Coordinates of C-alpha atoms in Angstrom, one line a residue:
X1 CA 62.8 108.0 111.0
X2 CA 62.3 110.8 113.6
X3 CA 64.9 113.4 112.8
X4 CA 63.9 115.5 115.8
X5 CA 64.6 112.6 118.1
X6 CA 68.1 112.0 116.6
X7 CA 68.9 115.7 116.9
X8 CA 67.8 115.8 120.5
X9 CA 69.9 112.7 121.4
X10 CA 73.1 113.9 119.6
X11 CA 74.6 116.2 122.3
X12 CA 74.1 113.6 125.1
X13 CA 75.7 110.8 123.0
X14 CA 78.7 113.1 122.0
X15 CA 79.1 114.1 125.7
X16 CA 79.3 110.5 126.8
X17 CA 82.1 109.7 124.3
X18 CA 84.1 112.8 125.3
X19 CA 83.7 112.0 129.0
X20 CA 85.0 108.5 128.3
X21 CA 88.2 110.0 126.9
X22 CA 87.6 110.4 123.2
X23 CA 89.0 113.6 121.7
X24 CA 86.2 115.9 120.5
X25 CA 86.9 115.7 116.7
X26 CA 87.0 111.9 116.7
X27 CA 84.0 111.6 118.9
X28 CA 81.9 113.9 116.8
X29 CA 82.9 111.9 113.6
X30 CA 81.9 108.7 115.4
X31 CA 78.5 110.1 116.5
X32 CA 77.8 111.2 112.9
X33 CA 78.6 107.7 111.7
X34 CA 76.2 106.3 114.3
X35 CA 73.5 108.6 113.2
X36 CA 73.9 107.4 109.6
X37 CA 73.6 103.8 110.9
X38 CA 70.5 104.8 112.9
X39 CA 68.8 106.3 109.8
X40 CA 69.6 103.1 107.9
X41 CA 68.5 100.5 110.5
X42 CA 66.0 102.0 112.9
X43 CA 62.9 102.0 110.5
X44 CA 63.1 98.2 110.3
X45 CA 64.3 97.5 113.8
X46 CA 63.8 100.4 116.3
X47 CA 65.8 100.1 119.5
X48 CA 64.1 100.1 122.9
X49 CA 66.8 102.5 124.3
X50 CA 67.6 104.9 121.5
X51 CA 70.3 106.8 123.4
X52 CA 72.0 103.6 124.6
X53 CA 72.0 102.2 121.1
X54 CA 73.6 105.4 119.7
X55 CA 76.2 105.4 122.5
X56 CA 77.2 101.8 121.9
X57 CA 77.4 102.2 118.1
X58 CA 79.2 105.5 118.3
X59 CA 81.8 104.1 120.7
X60 CA 82.4 101.1 118.5
X61 CA 82.8 103.5 115.5
X62 CA 85.3 105.5 117.5
X63 CA 87.2 102.3 118.4
X64 CA 87.2 101.2 114.8
X65 CA 88.7 104.5 113.8
X66 CA 91.3 104.2 116.5
X67 CA 92.3 100.7 115.4
X68 CA 93.5 102.2 112.2
X69 CA 96.0 104.4 114.1
X70 CA 99.6 103.4 114.8
X71 CA 99.3 104.0 118.6
X72 CA 98.9 100.4 119.4
X73 CA 99.2 100.5 123.2
X74 CA 96.6 103.3 123.5
X75 CA 94.3 101.5 121.1
X76 CA 94.5 98.3 123.1
X77 CA 93.8 100.2 126.3
X78 CA 90.6 101.6 124.8
X79 CA 89.5 98.2 123.6
X80 CA 90.0 96.8 127.1
X81 CA 87.9 99.7 128.5
X82 CA 85.0 99.2 126.2
X83 CA 81.8 99.1 128.4
X84 CA 79.3 96.3 128.0
X85 CA 76.3 97.2 125.9
X86 CA 73.3 98.4 127.9
X87 CA 71.3 101.4 128.9
X88 CA 73.0 104.8 128.6
X89 CA 74.1 106.4 131.8
X90 CA 71.6 108.6 133.6
X91 CA 74.2 111.4 134.1
X92 CA 73.7 114.3 131.6
X93 CA 76.9 115.7 130.3
X94 CA 75.2 118.1 127.9
X95 CA 76.2 121.1 129.9
X96 CA 79.9 120.3 129.5
X97 CA 79.3 120.0 125.8
X98 CA 77.8 123.5 125.7
X99 CA 80.9 124.9 127.5
X100 CA 83.2 123.0 125.1
X101 CA 81.5 124.4 122.0
X102 CA 81.7 127.9 123.4
X103 CA 85.3 127.7 124.4
X104 CA 87.0 131.1 124.5
X105 CA 89.7 129.9 122.0
X106 CA 87.0 129.8 119.3
X107 CA 85.9 132.8 117.3
X108 CA 82.1 133.6 117.7
X109 CA 81.3 132.3 114.2
X110 CA 83.2 129.1 114.8
X111 CA 81.5 128.6 118.2
X112 CA 78.1 129.1 116.7
X113 CA 78.8 126.6 113.9
X114 CA 80.2 124.0 116.3
X115 CA 77.3 124.4 118.7
X116 CA 74.8 123.9 115.9
X117 CA 76.6 120.8 114.7
X118 CA 77.5 119.1 118.0
X119 CA 74.7 120.3 120.3
X120 CA 72.0 121.0 117.8
X121 CA 72.6 117.9 115.7
X122 CA 72.4 119.8 112.4
X123 CA 74.3 118.6 109.4
X124 CA 77.1 120.7 107.8
X125 CA 74.8 121.3 104.8
X126 CA 72.0 122.6 106.9
X127 CA 74.2 125.0 108.7
X128 CA 75.8 126.2 105.5
X129 CA 72.3 126.8 104.0
X130 CA 71.2 128.7 107.1
X131 CA 74.2 131.0 106.9
X132 CA 74.1 131.3 103.1
X133 CA 77.7 130.1 102.6
X134 CA 79.1 127.2 100.5
X135 CA 79.0 123.8 102.3
X136 CA 82.8 123.4 101.8
X137 CA 83.4 126.7 103.6
X138 CA 81.2 125.7 106.5
X139 CA 82.9 122.3 106.6
X140 CA 86.3 123.9 106.9
X141 CA 85.0 126.2 109.7
X142 CA 83.6 123.3 111.7
X143 CA 86.8 121.2 111.1
X144 CA 89.0 124.0 112.4
X145 CA 86.7 124.5 115.4
X146 CA 86.8 120.7 116.2
X147 CA 90.6 120.7 116.0
X148 CA 90.8 123.7 118.3
X149 CA 88.8 122.1 121.1
X150 CA 90.2 118.6 120.7
X151 CA 92.2 117.8 123.7
X152 CA 90.6 120.5 125.8
X153 CA 89.5 119.2 129.2
X154 CA 87.0 121.1 131.2
X155 CA 88.5 120.8 134.7
X156 CA 86.8 123.9 135.9
X157 CA 83.3 125.3 135.5
X158 CA 82.6 126.7 132.1
X159 CA 81.6 130.2 131.3
X160 CA 77.8 130.4 131.2
X161 CA 77.9 133.9 129.9
X162 CA 79.9 132.8 126.8
X163 CA 77.4 129.9 126.1
X164 CA 74.5 132.4 126.3
X165 CA 76.2 134.8 124.0
X166 CA 76.7 132.0 121.4
X167 CA 73.0 131.0 121.7
X168 CA 72.0 134.7 121.4
X169 CA 74.1 135.0 118.2
X170 CA 72.3 131.9 116.8
X171 CA 68.9 133.5 117.6
X172 CA 69.7 136.8 116.0
X173 CA 70.4 135.1 112.7
X174 CA 66.7 134.4 112.5
X175 CA 65.5 132.4 109.5
X176 CA 67.1 131.6 106.1
X177 CA 67.2 128.5 104.0
X178 CA 65.6 125.4 105.4
X179 CA 66.6 125.9 109.0
X180 CA 64.8 128.3 111.3
X181 CA 67.8 129.4 113.5
X182 CA 65.6 131.4 115.8
X183 CA 63.5 128.3 116.6
X184 CA 66.7 126.3 116.9
X185 CA 68.2 128.7 119.3
X186 CA 65.0 128.5 121.5
X187 CA 65.2 124.7 121.4
X188 CA 68.9 124.7 122.5
X189 CA 68.2 127.2 125.2
X190 CA 65.4 125.1 126.5
X191 CA 67.8 122.2 126.6
X192 CA 70.4 124.2 128.4
X193 CA 67.8 125.4 131.0
X194 CA 66.9 121.8 131.7
X195 CA 70.5 121.0 132.8
X196 CA 71.5 124.2 134.6
X197 CA 69.6 126.3 137.1
X198 CA 70.7 129.8 136.3
X199 CA 68.5 133.0 136.2
X200 CA 70.3 134.3 133.1
X201 CA 69.6 131.1 131.2
X202 CA 65.9 131.6 132.0
X203 CA 66.2 135.3 131.1
X204 CA 67.6 134.5 127.7
X205 CA 64.9 131.9 127.1
X206 CA 62.2 134.4 128.1
X207 CA 63.8 137.0 125.8
X208 CA 63.8 134.7 122.8
X209 CA 60.2 133.6 123.4
X210 CA 59.0 137.2 123.7
X211 CA 60.8 138.3 120.5
X212 CA 59.8 135.3 118.6
X213 CA 56.2 135.8 119.5
X214 CA 56.1 138.9 117.3
X215 CA 57.6 137.2 114.3
X216 CA 54.4 136.8 112.2
X217 CA 53.7 140.5 112.4
X218 CA 57.3 141.7 111.7
X219 CA 57.1 141.6 108.0
X220 CA 54.4 142.6 105.4
X221 CA 53.2 140.1 102.7
X222 CA 55.7 141.7 100.3
X223 CA 58.5 140.9 102.8
X224 CA 59.0 144.5 103.9
X225 CA 59.7 145.3 107.5
X226 CA 56.9 146.4 109.8
X227 CA 58.1 148.5 112.8
X228 CA 56.9 147.5 116.2
X229 CA 54.5 150.5 116.6
X230 CA 52.7 149.5 113.4
X231 CA 52.5 145.7 113.9
X232 CA 49.2 143.9 114.0
X233 CA 49.3 142.7 117.6
X234 CA 46.5 140.2 117.0
X235 CA 49.2 138.2 115.1
X236 CA 51.4 138.0 118.1
X237 CA 51.8 134.5 119.6
X238 CA 50.0 135.0 123.0
X239 CA 51.0 131.5 124.2
X240 CA 54.7 132.3 123.7
X241 CA 54.3 135.6 125.4
X242 CA 52.6 134.0 128.4
X243 CA 55.3 131.4 128.7
X244 CA 58.1 134.0 128.3
X245 CA 56.6 136.3 131.0
X246 CA 56.2 133.5 133.4
X247 CA 59.8 132.3 132.9
X248 CA 61.0 135.9 133.3
X249 CA 59.0 136.5 136.5
X250 CA 60.4 133.4 138.1
X251 CA 64.0 134.5 137.1
X252 CA 63.5 138.1 138.4
X253 CA 62.2 136.8 141.7
X254 CA 65.6 135.3 142.4
X255 CA 67.1 138.8 142.6
X256 CA 70.2 138.1 140.5
X257 CA 69.6 140.5 137.7
X258 CA 71.5 140.1 134.5
X259 CA 71.5 141.6 131.0
X260 CA 69.2 139.0 129.4
X261 CA 66.7 139.4 132.2
X262 CA 66.7 143.1 131.7
X263 CA 66.3 142.8 128.0
X264 CA 63.4 140.4 128.5
X265 CA 61.7 142.8 130.9
X266 CA 61.8 145.5 128.2
X267 CA 60.3 143.0 125.7
X268 CA 57.6 142.0 128.2
X269 CA 56.5 145.6 128.6
X270 CA 56.2 145.9 124.8
X271 CA 54.2 142.6 124.7
X272 CA 52.0 143.8 127.6
X273 CA 50.7 146.9 125.7
X274 CA 47.4 146.2 123.8
X275 CA 48.3 149.2 121.5
X276 CA 51.5 151.0 120.8
X277 CA 50.1 154.1 122.4
X278 CA 49.7 152.3 125.7
X279 CA 53.3 151.2 126.0
X280 CA 54.8 152.0 129.4
X281 CA 57.8 153.9 128.2
X282 CA 58.7 155.3 131.6
X283 CA 59.3 151.7 132.9
X284 CA 61.1 150.9 129.7
X285 CA 63.5 153.8 130.3
X286 CA 64.1 152.5 133.9
X287 CA 64.9 149.0 132.5
X288 CA 67.3 150.6 130.0
X289 CA 69.0 152.4 132.8
X290 CA 69.5 149.0 134.6
X291 CA 70.7 147.4 131.4
X292 CA 73.2 150.2 130.7
X293 CA 74.5 149.8 134.2
X294 CA 75.0 146.1 133.7
X295 CA 76.6 146.3 130.2
X296 CA 78.0 149.7 129.7
X297 CA 77.0 149.2 126.1
X298 CA 76.6 152.3 123.8
X299 CA 74.1 150.3 121.8
X300 CA 71.9 150.0 124.9
X301 CA 72.2 153.8 125.4
X302 CA 71.2 154.3 121.8
X303 CA 68.0 152.3 122.3
X304 CA 67.5 154.1 125.6
X305 CA 67.5 157.4 123.6
X306 CA 64.5 156.2 121.6
X307 CA 62.7 155.2 124.8
X308 CA 63.5 158.6 126.4
X309 CA 62.1 160.3 123.3
X310 CA 58.8 158.3 123.7
X311 CA 58.6 158.9 127.5
X312 CA 59.7 162.6 127.8
X313 CA 59.4 163.9 124.2
X314 CA 61.7 164.0 121.1
X315 CA 63.8 166.8 122.4
X316 CA 64.8 164.8 125.5
X317 CA 65.5 161.8 123.2
X318 CA 67.7 164.0 121.0
X319 CA 69.6 165.3 124.1
X320 CA 70.3 161.7 125.1
X321 CA 71.4 160.8 121.6
X322 CA 73.8 163.8 121.5
X323 CA 75.9 162.1 124.2
X324 CA 76.6 159.2 121.9
X325 CA 79.1 158.6 119.1
X326 CA 77.6 159.2 115.7
X327 CA 79.5 156.3 114.2
X328 CA 77.3 153.8 116.2
X329 CA 75.3 151.4 114.1
X330 CA 71.8 152.8 113.5
X331 CA 72.6 156.1 115.1
X332 CA 71.4 157.9 112.0
X333 CA 68.1 155.9 112.0
X334 CA 67.4 156.9 115.6
X335 CA 68.3 160.5 114.9
X336 CA 66.0 160.5 111.9
X337 CA 63.1 159.1 113.9
X338 CA 63.5 161.6 116.7
X339 CA 63.9 164.6 114.3
X340 CA 60.7 163.5 112.6
X341 CA 58.9 163.3 115.9
X342 CA 60.2 166.8 116.6
X343 CA 58.8 168.2 113.3
X344 CA 62.1 168.7 111.5
X345 CA 61.2 166.8 108.3
X346 CA 64.2 168.1 106.3
X347 CA 66.8 166.8 108.8
X348 CA 64.8 163.6 109.2
X349 CA 64.6 162.9 105.5
X350 CA 68.4 163.5 105.2
X351 CA 69.1 161.2 108.1
X352 CA 66.8 158.4 106.9
X353 CA 68.7 158.4 103.5
X354 CA 72.0 158.3 105.4
X355 CA 70.8 155.5 107.5
X356 CA 69.6 153.6 104.5
X357 CA 73.1 153.8 103.0
X358 CA 74.6 152.3 106.1
X359 CA 71.9 149.6 106.7
X360 CA 73.2 146.1 107.4
X361 CA 70.6 144.3 105.3
X362 CA 68.4 144.8 102.3
X363 CA 65.1 144.8 104.2
X364 CA 66.2 147.5 106.6
X365 CA 67.7 149.5 103.7
X366 CA 64.4 149.4 101.8
X367 CA 62.4 150.4 104.9
X368 CA 64.7 153.4 105.6
X369 CA 64.7 154.5 101.9
X370 CA 60.9 154.5 101.9
X371 CA 60.9 156.6 105.1
X372 CA 63.1 159.2 103.4
X373 CA 61.0 159.2 100.2
X374 CA 57.8 159.6 102.3
X375 CA 59.2 162.7 104.1
X376 CA 60.6 164.2 100.9
X377 CA 57.1 163.8 99.3
X378 CA 55.5 165.6 102.3
X379 CA 57.9 168.5 102.0

């Protein structure tokens, strides 16, 4: 049984049921039942039209469930409306499904979980393992999300920006358990790019590919973090970089700049440098200026301060940093790096230790602790 095939067909089948009038929660349950039936029967008798088979079986599962309801008149109407078995419709409703799963009434965590389940075709157990939470907890989260969007009818265009934000959240979770969420996010973004012609969708896909290309070099054999400047660039995936740059160039050529395109442009400049010393920091600062104008994000300005420190020297970077709130995440880490570049090892060691205390994960905490210890030893 080809699990990847089933996962790729899941969103289209679910979208067909929703378009026919099934509420989201019941439709999703019916599709899951159809997938179970496919796993059981396809090895011995594979269908010629896999999607059509799943649509037919899922619709029948949905009707079976409805027949158990007390709403007799509605049930009979649905039975009368049952389409004849045959090939699945050519229309692709996947885009509507993306919009539904990223509905503004959902919290970000619920939107991510529902997207992975309904669009990604992952099981509740797989999603729970990826997020390192109990399966029962994830099941409750998904059930609440399904109830929230049940009955929602998308009678106007969905918000592409919200969908992209959800996919970006999935990508940033990276890898844990038996599901590679970064790779899953790339797969889903590719799927989205196939059904919508939007430069920011292309920008996000390019950004993901360019970041993911560095994955093998990002950690040492012992699991410790390797900063960008120290990574072995021969380990970078040149095929992914080439694809990401090509997608980005095509998006930028449309002259509809968005934040994901700007972020991808910064990543492309890093990828273009054969050595860290050859990075075009001046251009990177210019792209951060564009990104700050698009987003107004203090985190963008924090990253810009690092780039300014590389382009114009650590004093200039510290001046840019002084304009920002010290409570920003990773502010102390940036300050430590710039103070070290400026030769103030005492302040840098203190700030590295402070940043380690505030680090959001164990790998980052360990890296910053080692940096503090290294400078303290030099002193």
